[in-house]
């Protein structure tokens, strides 16, 4: 009798164990115990972890949010989300911000996160010449520690993007006072990156790799992976080969772009998965507004009409991304269907506008002329950061030739290209991109369509536009702010101040044994790293 009872007891235990183990399986059939492991991620440049000061612009921008947190984070369509600050209030005049800090948080070295640590970090950033392009830095007059978990920031202007600028990946992340020497000195020398983020640095070999491991003190959702290895692979095609061989497990985005021409090959590889999502960056042409060719709005409109953007996407860019409408993508705050107008492809309308402006082919050579001067312009680009710009510019050259405009292509190396754009302004046409995520639209408009420190505007100069930009930046009312942005975007469209070309997508390629992939909210937080786990 006893043996029989023992048999049923043992049988019950076996059934119970099977049920428990079955219940532990995920929907993908992967046991919870298998979650974790480590992955290798390709990066195009040295991560620079020996210089990853939270108040600097050094090293891999995507590494900052992995190691350091900010007071607030940037969400979808620019929504401001809690991070190290759980809540905040803004004074009626828009000049004082009171932040209530998350309690029980520690830095990765075990030191406490509190208002003094926030003050230390912001003092390293406040009113420093190297951060003069960030209005919140210039305007921050006083940092007041109210108590251990409350801090007030006093600004000298009313400026609506203050919270947005506090989400930047750098140079305004919160770093432990022990990360510098002497410890706690805002002017101290940076020693090593110590933050409150989900990851901390285990090792770093310059120009080869950096290793991140879980921060045991992290306050948020704990990463499933135990380790992330950032492997430096500068050549894009070499990154593709590394993915195919299994040398790396993940590549893509701004940290290690994948050539569009490689996507068909990757698609055929069953070991790899391609993930795509809308971005927040646009490619566009800038007119040199001092050039005599572009003074007439009809010329600028004609060039907009003459470029076949759909063909460019379908035939040159592997169908990835979308032809641009207005200057900004719809993922950018304040951009709507109503205010994001664009010029359709219409060669006949382009020819009509050019003729109205007095340009005709009087000698039958296929090139328009006026007062004896042929319509010949140069188009400047670089091929290092954005290899797709070369075929795009070649397509533009062909499209404009169809309406009688001769375009001579001018390819520069990276440094010379940026000197031409920002310093020399020697170009006639130049291809460029908008900023991404939290810099759009306010930072981009103020940086390229507005004079600064006596220097001329970069993209286009228009007194009415500058006044609208000034007004929108100081408008705290959301409804009124939207109205002003509507005016700004419509004015850029009506005056054809630029030529929007292309809305790129963000692309990530991941090995199939890496599970849990989700895109992050920004190009500098490209992946929700905490969700990833491996099944091999």
C-alpha angles and dihedrals in degrees: 000000000000091000091052092052089047090053093054092045091053091046090052091051092051092049091047092051092050090050092050093048091047090050090052092060117101124230087266091056092250117136115239088233089063094058113106129041126128137285136200117227124196118231125185097218139033108283090224095213091164088067101033094128109165089227095054142073095231128126133357110351092207090059094063097073090045092059105022132046126208130217091254134011135223115248136183114317089002098300110163113233132191118260122149086351112062094192141355143190130214121211118241091254091053093236105101124061121190115198125195108208129221111258128223094031123141133188118245090263091056097255115136125262111224144134092286090058090051091050090049092052096046093046087059088057105033119108095343115152092231089060097047091117088067108078094199089060094049093045099046103108103168140013113206123194105209096178137328093292104025126075134175125208116202117202128189095221140042104247121163099206094062093107090044092052090050087062093060113126089232152051095010107057122126115258131183115260085230090066091081137051123265086035114243095014109130088209093045125126116265113247108172140336111272117168143148094248126118094264138051133190118265099171143345133199113187116246091359115064149320126214124214124191132186117284103235090205097053112140098205136057107329116238116249092213117078096205142015120199115202107206120195112231110160098181115080095212090049088055090055091051090048090054092049093049094046092244087126129025102203137024138158144076121076093318094064114358121209117224109248091223089062095059097087089054092047091048090060093053109094090198092064134066125202118213121192133184139164115276131208099230128094132196116222144158122253120210118215095238091202091061114104093224093065102046092094113076089213090064092051091047091048092055089051091052094045099061118089101215096170091057089048092056096042099042106029106026101045091248090290114141129002139277107262123250108181127003096276134050119247090250089071118097116262093015112127138168088257098054100034100078123161141185116259122223104272117153093181093054090048091053091048092053093047090051091048088053090056100258115138137156097244098168100041096240093126093251121105118236138187127193088353095306119117120224099248122149137166125236115208125205143150127227104200106077095024111031090174090067092077097060090039091055091046089054091049089050090055095045094051091047087062090063095043102265116128113213122195113200119227116192116192133184115255101266094043090049093055091044088054091049101043106023116019102032087200094141127100097201122006131179117228142155135239119245119262138248116328094020091062131126103348100043095043095048093047091045100048109020099043135066115249130196091344093308119126122254113271105218105024137345118221124148093210091052092048091052091050091050090051091049097048093050092057096043113105096178108094096210094049090045091056090052091053092048088051088056092047095051093044092050092051088051098044093048092041090227091172141001113252108209117167145005107213122207126226110247128195127180116203133181111249094241089063106089135185096046116172127163116246123233098259143026089253091050094040100159134033090236093183091065097057125102135160129234103192 
